[in-house]
């Protein structure tokens, strides 16, 4: 079995990534060693650094080939192509009910930097790294991950398409199809035309949602939103957004979806709901910060304000569904992807931060 890997290590919050050789721990009986072919870059990879013990190896959208398996692994074997999705414990009431996205251990599994028992999966020069981010740390040539977190896929899909799926795209599409269960002619306003927001747009188009409004400040992204299915786009710089939305939806929207992490956007998302409408939130400006908004605005609309984790998706069924829709030309999320060589990770992060890349994906091989 491979015992070392090349990993992109970050030593301080929002610091530069440095490629370093790391040592891999032995596989546990229920674990899989994945040779990563690609990894998506997500907003969480950047903001979560302030929650982690550093140095750390980030990355939580891995895709690659199984190289080795623990003795108890049954679902995959060496040579299988897999996506590595979000972690779940498999033992809490929510996991046992088939809702792994509500796993009671999702915070330590995602952000603890170790296995749930506190042991590490990566070391550098004998010192433990936070090398189990989302139980994978996919900014590396190899990852150790629990069997339950891998999704077997067909061999005929490009690695960058696989690695773009397991967080942002899954969250955006799943929020529409699984959490909200938006239907034909339901109205939806999406705040933020990034990877999550535009994935929501594509999913909403699938089910015939209309009007389908997208709010952003980048003209090129608003144009892309129209191409992907939006019926209306609004530039937030052109005046009060809630007023612009009310001209399109005088009675308010059935659903609003805040993906930008902007405080004003949340206020506008709540203000733009119809009576009994739902507002979904998938991001905050920074972990731990508070949103200032008026509960009265929620109350007087009898609105539902809900946080959404991973689009309420069960990856083993939902990700193959999205891949089939993509093959059929009905969910063209490849239009969001921009690829980078692994060694160009810092350029990819810079492009992502300034809006040049919607969904950057690192290619390891």
mmCIF file of C-alpha atoms in Angstrom:
data_model
loop_
_atom_site.group_PDB
_atom_site.id
_atom_site.type_symbol
_atom_site.label_atom_id
_atom_site.label_comp_id
_atom_site.label_asym_id
_atom_site.label_seq_id
_atom_site.Cartn_x
_atom_site.Cartn_y
_atom_site.Cartn_z
ATOM 1 C CA UNK A 1 0.000 0.000 0.000
ATOM 2 C CA UNK A 2 1.101 3.573 -0.690
ATOM 3 C CA UNK A 3 2.502 5.062 2.518
ATOM 4 C CA UNK A 4 3.208 8.638 1.408
ATOM 5 C CA UNK A 5 1.399 11.313 -0.558
ATOM 6 C CA UNK A 6 1.926 14.812 -1.872
ATOM 7 C CA UNK A 7 -0.406 17.225 -0.107
ATOM 8 C CA UNK A 8 -1.142 20.947 -0.258
ATOM 9 C CA UNK A 9 -0.550 22.058 3.330
ATOM 10 C CA UNK A 10 -1.744 25.378 4.751
ATOM 11 C CA UNK A 11 0.040 26.688 7.857
ATOM 12 C CA UNK A 12 -2.024 29.768 8.726
ATOM 13 C CA UNK A 13 -5.601 30.891 8.008
ATOM 14 C CA UNK A 14 -5.935 32.063 4.406
ATOM 15 C CA UNK A 15 -2.253 31.380 3.951
ATOM 16 C CA UNK A 16 -0.438 30.022 0.916
ATOM 17 C CA UNK A 17 -0.681 26.306 0.192
ATOM 18 C CA UNK A 18 2.647 24.467 0.035
ATOM 19 C CA UNK A 19 3.082 21.070 -1.620
ATOM 20 C CA UNK A 20 4.755 18.707 0.854
ATOM 21 C CA UNK A 21 5.350 15.003 1.261
ATOM 22 C CA UNK A 22 3.189 13.528 4.018
ATOM 23 C CA UNK A 23 3.069 10.114 5.646
ATOM 24 C CA UNK A 24 -0.211 8.193 5.574
ATOM 25 C CA UNK A 25 -1.552 6.199 8.494
ATOM 26 C CA UNK A 26 -2.432 2.515 8.201
ATOM 27 C CA UNK A 27 -5.941 1.794 6.966
ATOM 28 C CA UNK A 28 -8.579 0.892 9.515
ATOM 29 C CA UNK A 29 -10.825 -2.100 8.672
ATOM 30 C CA UNK A 30 -13.616 0.149 7.336
ATOM 31 C CA UNK A 31 -11.414 2.583 5.413
ATOM 32 C CA UNK A 32 -10.468 3.074 1.782
ATOM 33 C CA UNK A 33 -7.318 4.554 0.254
ATOM 34 C CA UNK A 34 -8.217 6.696 -2.756
ATOM 35 C CA UNK A 35 -5.732 7.925 -5.336
ATOM 36 C CA UNK A 36 -7.195 11.313 -6.104
ATOM 37 C CA UNK A 37 -7.458 12.239 -9.759
ATOM 38 C CA UNK A 38 -9.140 15.565 -9.027
ATOM 39 C CA UNK A 39 -10.500 17.701 -6.218
ATOM 40 C CA UNK A 40 -12.939 20.567 -6.270
ATOM 41 C CA UNK A 41 -12.240 23.774 -4.382
ATOM 42 C CA UNK A 42 -15.103 25.089 -2.268
ATOM 43 C CA UNK A 43 -15.667 28.208 -0.152
ATOM 44 C CA UNK A 44 -15.643 25.942 2.908
ATOM 45 C CA UNK A 45 -12.040 24.908 2.187
ATOM 46 C CA UNK A 46 -11.017 28.513 2.720
ATOM 47 C CA UNK A 47 -13.191 29.820 5.550
ATOM 48 C CA UNK A 48 -12.920 26.622 7.619
ATOM 49 C CA UNK A 49 -9.191 27.120 8.077
ATOM 50 C CA UNK A 50 -10.016 29.385 11.026
ATOM 51 C CA UNK A 51 -11.800 26.455 12.683
ATOM 52 C CA UNK A 52 -9.008 23.946 12.183
ATOM 53 C CA UNK A 53 -5.846 23.096 14.065
ATOM 54 C CA UNK A 54 -3.114 24.107 11.643
ATOM 55 C CA UNK A 55 -1.143 23.023 9.707
ATOM 56 C CA UNK A 56 -3.879 21.266 7.763
ATOM 57 C CA UNK A 57 -4.698 19.620 4.470
ATOM 58 C CA UNK A 58 -8.043 20.891 3.217
ATOM 59 C CA UNK A 59 -10.225 19.594 0.386
ATOM 60 C CA UNK A 60 -13.564 17.796 0.603
ATOM 61 C CA UNK A 61 -14.546 17.090 -2.999
ATOM 62 C CA UNK A 62 -12.301 14.242 -4.014
ATOM 63 C CA UNK A 63 -12.649 11.911 -6.980
ATOM 64 C CA UNK A 64 -10.335 9.128 -7.987
ATOM 65 C CA UNK A 65 -9.530 5.439 -7.956
ATOM 66 C CA UNK A 66 -9.533 3.040 -5.016
ATOM 67 C CA UNK A 67 -5.989 1.789 -4.372
ATOM 68 C CA UNK A 68 -6.478 -0.265 -1.204
ATOM 69 C CA UNK A 69 -9.262 -1.249 1.172
ATOM 70 C CA UNK A 70 -9.517 -2.307 4.806
ATOM 71 C CA UNK A 71 -10.412 -5.896 5.588
ATOM 72 C CA UNK A 72 -14.072 -5.097 6.361
ATOM 73 C CA UNK A 73 -14.769 -3.082 3.199
ATOM 74 C CA UNK A 74 -17.390 -4.663 0.939
ATOM 75 C CA UNK A 75 -18.838 -1.995 -1.385
ATOM 76 C CA UNK A 76 -15.681 -1.148 -3.330
ATOM 77 C CA UNK A 77 -12.430 -2.798 -4.309
ATOM 78 C CA UNK A 78 -9.091 -1.643 -5.754
ATOM 79 C CA UNK A 79 -9.522 -0.184 -9.217
ATOM 80 C CA UNK A 80 -13.028 1.161 -8.641
ATOM 81 C CA UNK A 81 -13.732 4.757 -9.608
ATOM 82 C CA UNK A 82 -15.287 6.765 -6.770
ATOM 83 C CA UNK A 83 -16.421 10.184 -5.633
ATOM 84 C CA UNK A 84 -15.717 11.009 -1.986
ATOM 85 C CA UNK A 85 -18.620 12.935 -0.465
ATOM 86 C CA UNK A 86 -19.440 14.324 2.976
ATOM 87 C CA UNK A 87 -18.797 12.328 6.181
ATOM 88 C CA UNK A 88 -21.424 10.737 8.385
ATOM 89 C CA UNK A 89 -21.084 8.476 11.407
ATOM 90 C CA UNK A 90 -23.606 5.801 10.402
ATOM 91 C CA UNK A 91 -24.670 5.218 14.011
ATOM 92 C CA UNK A 92 -26.636 8.251 15.258
ATOM 93 C CA UNK A 93 -30.455 8.345 15.040
ATOM 94 C CA UNK A 94 -30.400 10.606 11.989
ATOM 95 C CA UNK A 95 -28.007 8.357 10.093
ATOM 96 C CA UNK A 96 -30.031 5.293 11.077
ATOM 97 C CA UNK A 97 -33.165 7.009 9.725
ATOM 98 C CA UNK A 98 -31.520 7.453 6.324
ATOM 99 C CA UNK A 99 -30.722 11.143 6.823
ATOM 100 C CA UNK A 100 -26.915 11.229 6.920
ATOM 101 C CA UNK A 101 -26.939 14.932 6.043
ATOM 102 C CA UNK A 102 -28.308 15.526 9.565
ATOM 103 C CA UNK A 103 -25.615 13.380 11.227
ATOM 104 C CA UNK A 104 -25.169 14.461 14.838
ATOM 105 C CA UNK A 105 -21.388 14.141 14.443
ATOM 106 C CA UNK A 106 -21.111 16.187 11.262
ATOM 107 C CA UNK A 107 -19.137 19.024 12.876
ATOM 108 C CA UNK A 108 -16.322 16.937 14.421
ATOM 109 C CA UNK A 109 -16.264 14.669 11.373
ATOM 110 C CA UNK A 110 -16.036 17.631 9.043
ATOM 111 C CA UNK A 111 -13.887 20.100 10.921
ATOM 112 C CA UNK A 112 -12.064 18.161 13.634
ATOM 113 C CA UNK A 113 -9.118 17.302 11.387
ATOM 114 C CA UNK A 114 -8.933 13.756 12.783
ATOM 115 C CA UNK A 115 -10.932 10.568 12.829
ATOM 116 C CA UNK A 116 -13.783 10.629 15.310
ATOM 117 C CA UNK A 117 -11.583 8.841 17.868
ATOM 118 C CA UNK A 118 -8.995 11.634 17.651
ATOM 119 C CA UNK A 119 -6.407 9.732 15.634
ATOM 120 C CA UNK A 120 -4.858 11.257 12.530
ATOM 121 C CA UNK A 121 -4.512 10.033 8.962
ATOM 122 C CA UNK A 122 -1.554 12.198 7.852
ATOM 123 C CA UNK A 123 1.784 13.256 9.327
ATOM 124 C CA UNK A 124 4.586 15.505 8.136
ATOM 125 C CA UNK A 125 8.054 14.667 9.416
ATOM 126 C CA UNK A 126 6.423 12.632 12.167
ATOM 127 C CA UNK A 127 4.126 15.434 13.381
ATOM 128 C CA UNK A 128 0.379 14.994 13.016
ATOM 129 C CA UNK A 129 -1.463 17.210 10.546
ATOM 130 C CA UNK A 130 -5.144 18.040 10.432
ATOM 131 C CA UNK A 131 -5.414 15.545 7.611
ATOM 132 C CA UNK A 132 -8.970 14.276 7.874
ATOM 133 C CA UNK A 133 -10.907 17.354 6.771
ATOM 134 C CA UNK A 134 -14.388 16.035 5.977
ATOM 135 C CA UNK A 135 -12.711 12.649 6.544
ATOM 136 C CA UNK A 136 -10.765 12.950 3.286
ATOM 137 C CA UNK A 137 -8.460 16.028 2.932
ATOM 138 C CA UNK A 138 -8.578 15.743 -0.843
ATOM 139 C CA UNK A 139 -5.959 18.435 -1.547
ATOM 140 C CA UNK A 140 -3.555 15.513 -1.778
ATOM 141 C CA UNK A 141 -2.596 12.793 -4.205
ATOM 142 C CA UNK A 142 -4.049 10.184 -1.827
ATOM 143 C CA UNK A 143 -6.780 10.233 0.818
ATOM 144 C CA UNK A 144 -7.883 7.868 3.559
ATOM 145 C CA UNK A 145 -11.652 7.870 3.962
ATOM 146 C CA UNK A 146 -14.378 5.676 5.480
ATOM 147 C CA UNK A 147 -16.060 3.268 3.086
ATOM 148 C CA UNK A 148 -19.491 4.779 3.725
ATOM 149 C CA UNK A 149 -18.335 8.156 2.344
ATOM 150 C CA UNK A 150 -17.382 6.898 -1.124
ATOM 151 C CA UNK A 151 -19.776 6.761 -4.063
ATOM 152 C CA UNK A 152 -18.916 4.225 -6.795
ATOM 153 C CA UNK A 153 -19.342 5.656 -10.305
ATOM 154 C CA UNK A 154 -18.895 4.592 -13.892
ATOM 155 C CA UNK A 155 -15.513 4.909 -15.587
ATOM 156 C CA UNK A 156 -16.684 7.102 -18.478
ATOM 157 C CA UNK A 157 -16.843 10.482 -16.742
ATOM 158 C CA UNK A 158 -14.013 13.025 -16.669
ATOM 159 C CA UNK A 159 -12.416 13.399 -13.253
ATOM 160 C CA UNK A 160 -13.141 17.132 -13.104
ATOM 161 C CA UNK A 161 -16.869 16.509 -13.487
ATOM 162 C CA UNK A 162 -16.822 13.998 -10.655
ATOM 163 C CA UNK A 163 -14.865 16.281 -8.333
ATOM 164 C CA UNK A 164 -17.168 19.241 -8.957
ATOM 165 C CA UNK A 165 -20.189 17.386 -7.598
ATOM 166 C CA UNK A 166 -19.907 16.325 -3.955
ATOM 167 C CA UNK A 167 -20.386 19.630 -2.123
ATOM 168 C CA UNK A 168 -21.372 22.806 -3.970
ATOM 169 C CA UNK A 169 -23.228 21.283 -6.898
ATOM 170 C CA UNK A 170 -24.837 18.633 -4.698
ATOM 171 C CA UNK A 171 -25.897 21.309 -2.208
ATOM 172 C CA UNK A 172 -27.383 23.643 -4.798
ATOM 173 C CA UNK A 173 -29.272 21.005 -6.733
ATOM 174 C CA UNK A 174 -30.287 19.098 -3.621
ATOM 175 C CA UNK A 175 -31.687 22.171 -1.917
ATOM 176 C CA UNK A 176 -34.145 22.556 -4.784
ATOM 177 C CA UNK A 177 -34.956 18.900 -5.434
ATOM 178 C CA UNK A 178 -34.696 17.379 -1.945
ATOM 179 C CA UNK A 179 -35.105 20.081 0.697
ATOM 180 C CA UNK A 180 -37.579 22.497 -0.876
ATOM 181 C CA UNK A 181 -38.964 20.018 -3.420
ATOM 182 C CA UNK A 182 -39.740 22.867 -5.746
ATOM 183 C CA UNK A 183 -42.456 22.099 -8.275
ATOM 184 C CA UNK A 184 -43.537 23.356 -11.684
ATOM 185 C CA UNK A 185 -44.587 27.021 -11.639
ATOM 186 C CA UNK A 186 -43.228 27.546 -8.123
ATOM 187 C CA UNK A 187 -41.398 30.861 -7.933
ATOM 188 C CA UNK A 188 -37.791 30.955 -6.752
ATOM 189 C CA UNK A 189 -35.258 33.718 -6.144
ATOM 190 C CA UNK A 190 -31.595 32.681 -5.916
ATOM 191 C CA UNK A 191 -29.151 35.086 -4.276
ATOM 192 C CA UNK A 192 -25.631 34.505 -5.569
ATOM 193 C CA UNK A 193 -24.629 33.113 -8.964
ATOM 194 C CA UNK A 194 -21.738 30.976 -7.777
ATOM 195 C CA UNK A 195 -21.448 27.217 -7.975
ATOM 196 C CA UNK A 196 -24.179 26.556 -5.408
ATOM 197 C CA UNK A 197 -26.574 29.168 -6.763
ATOM 198 C CA UNK A 198 -26.187 28.209 -10.414
ATOM 199 C CA UNK A 199 -26.589 24.519 -9.557
ATOM 200 C CA UNK A 200 -29.862 25.490 -7.907
ATOM 201 C CA UNK A 201 -30.867 27.308 -11.094
ATOM 202 C CA UNK A 202 -30.211 24.234 -13.237
ATOM 203 C CA UNK A 203 -32.183 22.031 -10.850
ATOM 204 C CA UNK A 204 -35.075 24.505 -10.732
ATOM 205 C CA UNK A 205 -35.187 24.572 -14.510
ATOM 206 C CA UNK A 206 -35.468 20.778 -14.527
ATOM 207 C CA UNK A 207 -38.721 20.905 -12.560
ATOM 208 C CA UNK A 208 -40.191 23.905 -14.366
ATOM 209 C CA UNK A 209 -39.928 26.528 -11.636
ATOM 210 C CA UNK A 210 -41.065 29.976 -12.776
ATOM 211 C CA UNK A 211 -40.459 32.813 -12.366
ATOM 212 C CA UNK A 212 -36.849 31.917 -11.638
ATOM 213 C CA UNK A 213 -34.923 35.004 -10.544
ATOM 214 C CA UNK A 214 -31.161 35.258 -9.915
ATOM 215 C CA UNK A 215 -29.464 38.123 -8.055
ATOM 216 C CA UNK A 216 -25.736 38.885 -8.314
ATOM 217 C CA UNK A 217 -23.347 41.743 -9.086
ATOM 218 C CA UNK A 218 -21.185 40.112 -11.789
ATOM 219 C CA UNK A 219 -22.694 40.678 -15.264
ATOM 220 C CA UNK A 220 -21.057 37.599 -16.798
ATOM 221 C CA UNK A 221 -22.565 35.367 -14.133
ATOM 222 C CA UNK A 222 -26.001 36.900 -14.608
ATOM 223 C CA UNK A 223 -25.725 36.192 -18.329
ATOM 224 C CA UNK A 224 -24.739 32.596 -17.575
ATOM 225 C CA UNK A 225 -27.700 32.293 -15.204
ATOM 226 C CA UNK A 226 -30.021 33.196 -18.085
ATOM 227 C CA UNK A 227 -28.376 30.582 -20.286
ATOM 228 C CA UNK A 228 -28.810 27.954 -17.556
ATOM 229 C CA UNK A 229 -32.510 28.610 -17.018
ATOM 230 C CA UNK A 230 -33.184 31.836 -15.121
ATOM 231 C CA UNK A 231 -36.184 33.792 -16.383
ATOM 232 C CA UNK A 232 -35.027 37.055 -14.797
ATOM 233 C CA UNK A 233 -31.697 38.357 -13.499
ATOM 234 C CA UNK A 234 -31.111 41.334 -11.233
ATOM 235 C CA UNK A 235 -27.932 43.290 -10.589
ATOM 236 C CA UNK A 236 -27.895 44.104 -6.882
ATOM 237 C CA UNK A 237 -26.067 47.346 -7.664
ATOM 238 C CA UNK A 238 -29.087 48.720 -9.526
ATOM 239 C CA UNK A 239 -31.133 49.678 -6.485
ATOM 240 C CA UNK A 240 -32.909 47.987 -3.569
ATOM 241 C CA UNK A 241 -33.114 44.309 -4.453
ATOM 242 C CA UNK A 242 -36.368 43.590 -2.614
ATOM 243 C CA UNK A 243 -38.046 46.348 -4.613
ATOM 244 C CA UNK A 244 -36.679 44.948 -7.882
ATOM 245 C CA UNK A 245 -37.997 41.502 -6.955
ATOM 246 C CA UNK A 246 -41.437 42.848 -6.024
ATOM 247 C CA UNK A 247 -41.823 44.202 -9.549
ATOM 248 C CA UNK A 248 -41.499 40.637 -10.837
ATOM 249 C CA UNK A 249 -43.276 38.906 -7.933
ATOM 250 C CA UNK A 250 -45.773 41.347 -6.382
ATOM 251 C CA UNK A 251 -47.059 38.660 -3.986
ATOM 252 C CA UNK A 252 -43.577 37.439 -3.123
ATOM 253 C CA UNK A 253 -41.697 34.245 -3.922
ATOM 254 C CA UNK A 254 -42.571 30.703 -2.915
ATOM 255 C CA UNK A 255 -38.881 30.103 -2.182
ATOM 256 C CA UNK A 256 -35.768 32.210 -1.733
ATOM 257 C CA UNK A 257 -32.296 30.719 -1.572
ATOM 258 C CA UNK A 258 -29.389 32.665 -0.061
ATOM 259 C CA UNK A 259 -26.009 31.370 -1.225
ATOM 260 C CA UNK A 260 -23.885 34.520 -1.170
ATOM 261 C CA UNK A 261 -23.129 34.952 2.534
ATOM 262 C CA UNK A 262 -24.118 38.604 2.297
ATOM 263 C CA UNK A 263 -26.069 40.047 5.231
ATOM 264 C CA UNK A 264 -28.158 42.357 3.049
ATOM 265 C CA UNK A 265 -28.958 39.432 0.765
ATOM 266 C CA UNK A 266 -30.489 37.497 3.661
ATOM 267 C CA UNK A 267 -32.583 40.492 4.619
ATOM 268 C CA UNK A 268 -33.773 40.795 1.016
ATOM 269 C CA UNK A 269 -34.406 37.046 0.792
ATOM 270 C CA UNK A 270 -36.751 37.177 3.780
ATOM 271 C CA UNK A 271 -38.434 40.382 2.595
ATOM 272 C CA UNK A 272 -39.103 38.822 -0.819
ATOM 273 C CA UNK A 273 -41.085 35.815 0.446
ATOM 274 C CA UNK A 274 -44.801 35.410 -0.001
ATOM 275 C CA UNK A 275 -46.880 34.519 3.046
ATOM 276 C CA UNK A 276 -45.958 30.968 3.995
ATOM 277 C CA UNK A 277 -42.825 30.980 1.852
ATOM 278 C CA UNK A 278 -39.495 29.344 2.639
ATOM 279 C CA UNK A 279 -36.000 30.841 2.755
ATOM 280 C CA UNK A 280 -32.988 28.521 2.661
ATOM 281 C CA UNK A 281 -29.495 29.430 3.893
ATOM 282 C CA UNK A 282 -26.360 27.496 3.020
ATOM 283 C CA UNK A 283 -23.586 29.909 3.943
ATOM 284 C CA UNK A 284 -22.641 32.615 6.409
ATOM 285 C CA UNK A 285 -20.159 35.497 5.971
ATOM 286 C CA UNK A 286 -17.829 33.787 8.455
ATOM 287 C CA UNK A 287 -18.342 30.824 10.760
ATOM 288 C CA UNK A 288 -19.639 32.003 14.113
ATOM 289 C CA UNK A 289 -20.799 35.427 12.957
ATOM 290 C CA UNK A 290 -24.357 36.552 13.580
ATOM 291 C CA UNK A 291 -26.833 37.736 10.980
ATOM 292 C CA UNK A 292 -28.792 40.839 11.977
ATOM 293 C CA UNK A 293 -32.378 40.421 10.819
ATOM 294 C CA UNK A 294 -35.825 41.121 12.205
ATOM 295 C CA UNK A 295 -37.807 38.116 13.468
ATOM 296 C CA UNK A 296 -40.877 40.250 12.785
ATOM 297 C CA UNK A 297 -40.212 39.923 9.053
ATOM 298 C CA UNK A 298 -40.288 36.132 9.410
ATOM 299 C CA UNK A 299 -43.329 36.125 11.694
ATOM 300 C CA UNK A 300 -45.546 38.432 9.651
ATOM 301 C CA UNK A 301 -44.981 36.270 6.572
ATOM 302 C CA UNK A 302 -45.497 33.000 8.457
ATOM 303 C CA UNK A 303 -42.219 32.171 6.756
ATOM 304 C CA UNK A 304 -39.871 29.238 7.257
ATOM 305 C CA UNK A 305 -36.189 30.126 7.583
ATOM 306 C CA UNK A 306 -34.091 26.987 7.323
ATOM 307 C CA UNK A 307 -30.453 26.063 7.233
ATOM 308 C CA UNK A 308 -29.633 23.475 4.594
ATOM 309 C CA UNK A 309 -26.795 20.945 4.844
ATOM 310 C CA UNK A 310 -25.550 19.212 1.680
ATOM 311 C CA UNK A 311 -28.878 19.768 -0.042
ATOM 312 C CA UNK A 312 -30.506 17.075 2.114
ATOM 313 C CA UNK A 313 -28.844 14.624 -0.262
ATOM 314 C CA UNK A 314 -27.954 10.962 0.146
ATOM 315 C CA UNK A 315 -24.826 10.875 -2.035
ATOM 316 C CA UNK A 316 -24.973 7.216 -3.072
ATOM 317 C CA UNK A 317 -28.246 7.816 -4.880
ATOM 318 C CA UNK A 318 -28.239 11.548 -5.586
ATOM 319 C CA UNK A 319 -24.802 11.944 -7.185
ATOM 320 C CA UNK A 320 -25.385 9.147 -9.749
ATOM 321 C CA UNK A 321 -28.730 10.807 -10.519
ATOM 322 C CA UNK A 322 -27.006 14.118 -11.258
ATOM 323 C CA UNK A 323 -24.446 12.338 -13.440
ATOM 324 C CA UNK A 324 -27.218 10.712 -15.477
ATOM 325 C CA UNK A 325 -28.947 14.067 -15.916
ATOM 326 C CA UNK A 326 -25.633 15.511 -17.061
ATOM 327 C CA UNK A 327 -25.113 12.722 -19.579
ATOM 328 C CA UNK A 328 -28.587 13.455 -20.943
ATOM 329 C CA UNK A 329 -27.706 17.135 -21.367
ATOM 330 C CA UNK A 330 -30.261 18.251 -18.795
ATOM 331 C CA UNK A 331 -27.904 19.369 -16.032
ATOM 332 C CA UNK A 332 -24.873 20.996 -17.704
ATOM 333 C CA UNK A 333 -22.855 21.760 -14.596
ATOM 334 C CA UNK A 334 -19.611 21.339 -16.550
ATOM 335 C CA UNK A 335 -20.156 24.937 -17.640
ATOM 336 C CA UNK A 336 -19.190 26.039 -14.135
ATOM 337 C CA UNK A 337 -15.843 24.206 -14.058
ATOM 338 C CA UNK A 338 -12.372 25.622 -14.571
ATOM 339 C CA UNK A 339 -9.471 23.205 -14.165
ATOM 340 C CA UNK A 340 -6.004 23.766 -12.710
ATOM 341 C CA UNK A 341 -2.933 21.595 -12.282
ATOM 342 C CA UNK A 342 -2.480 20.554 -8.646
ATOM 343 C CA UNK A 343 0.696 22.617 -8.344
ATOM 344 C CA UNK A 344 -1.289 25.719 -9.361
ATOM 345 C CA UNK A 345 -3.567 25.494 -6.326
ATOM 346 C CA UNK A 346 -2.740 29.009 -5.132
ATOM 347 C CA UNK A 347 -3.674 30.488 -8.505
ATOM 348 C CA UNK A 348 -6.921 28.531 -8.400
ATOM 349 C CA UNK A 349 -7.731 29.922 -4.961
ATOM 350 C CA UNK A 350 -6.942 33.468 -6.086
ATOM 351 C CA UNK A 351 -9.164 33.120 -9.157
ATOM 352 C CA UNK A 352 -11.950 31.730 -6.995
ATOM 353 C CA UNK A 353 -11.671 34.545 -4.463
ATOM 354 C CA UNK A 354 -11.879 37.309 -7.061
ATOM 355 C CA UNK A 355 -14.652 35.683 -9.090
ATOM 356 C CA UNK A 356 -12.671 34.565 -12.142
ATOM 357 C CA UNK A 357 -13.516 30.915 -11.474
ATOM 358 C CA UNK A 358 -16.961 29.663 -10.471
ATOM 359 C CA UNK A 359 -15.983 26.070 -9.726
ATOM 360 C CA UNK A 360 -12.220 25.513 -9.711
ATOM 361 C CA UNK A 361 -11.096 21.894 -9.865
ATOM 362 C CA UNK A 362 -7.551 20.672 -9.244
ATOM 363 C CA UNK A 363 -6.221 17.880 -11.452
ATOM 364 C CA UNK A 364 -3.786 15.512 -9.762
ATOM 365 C CA UNK A 365 -3.448 13.110 -12.683
#
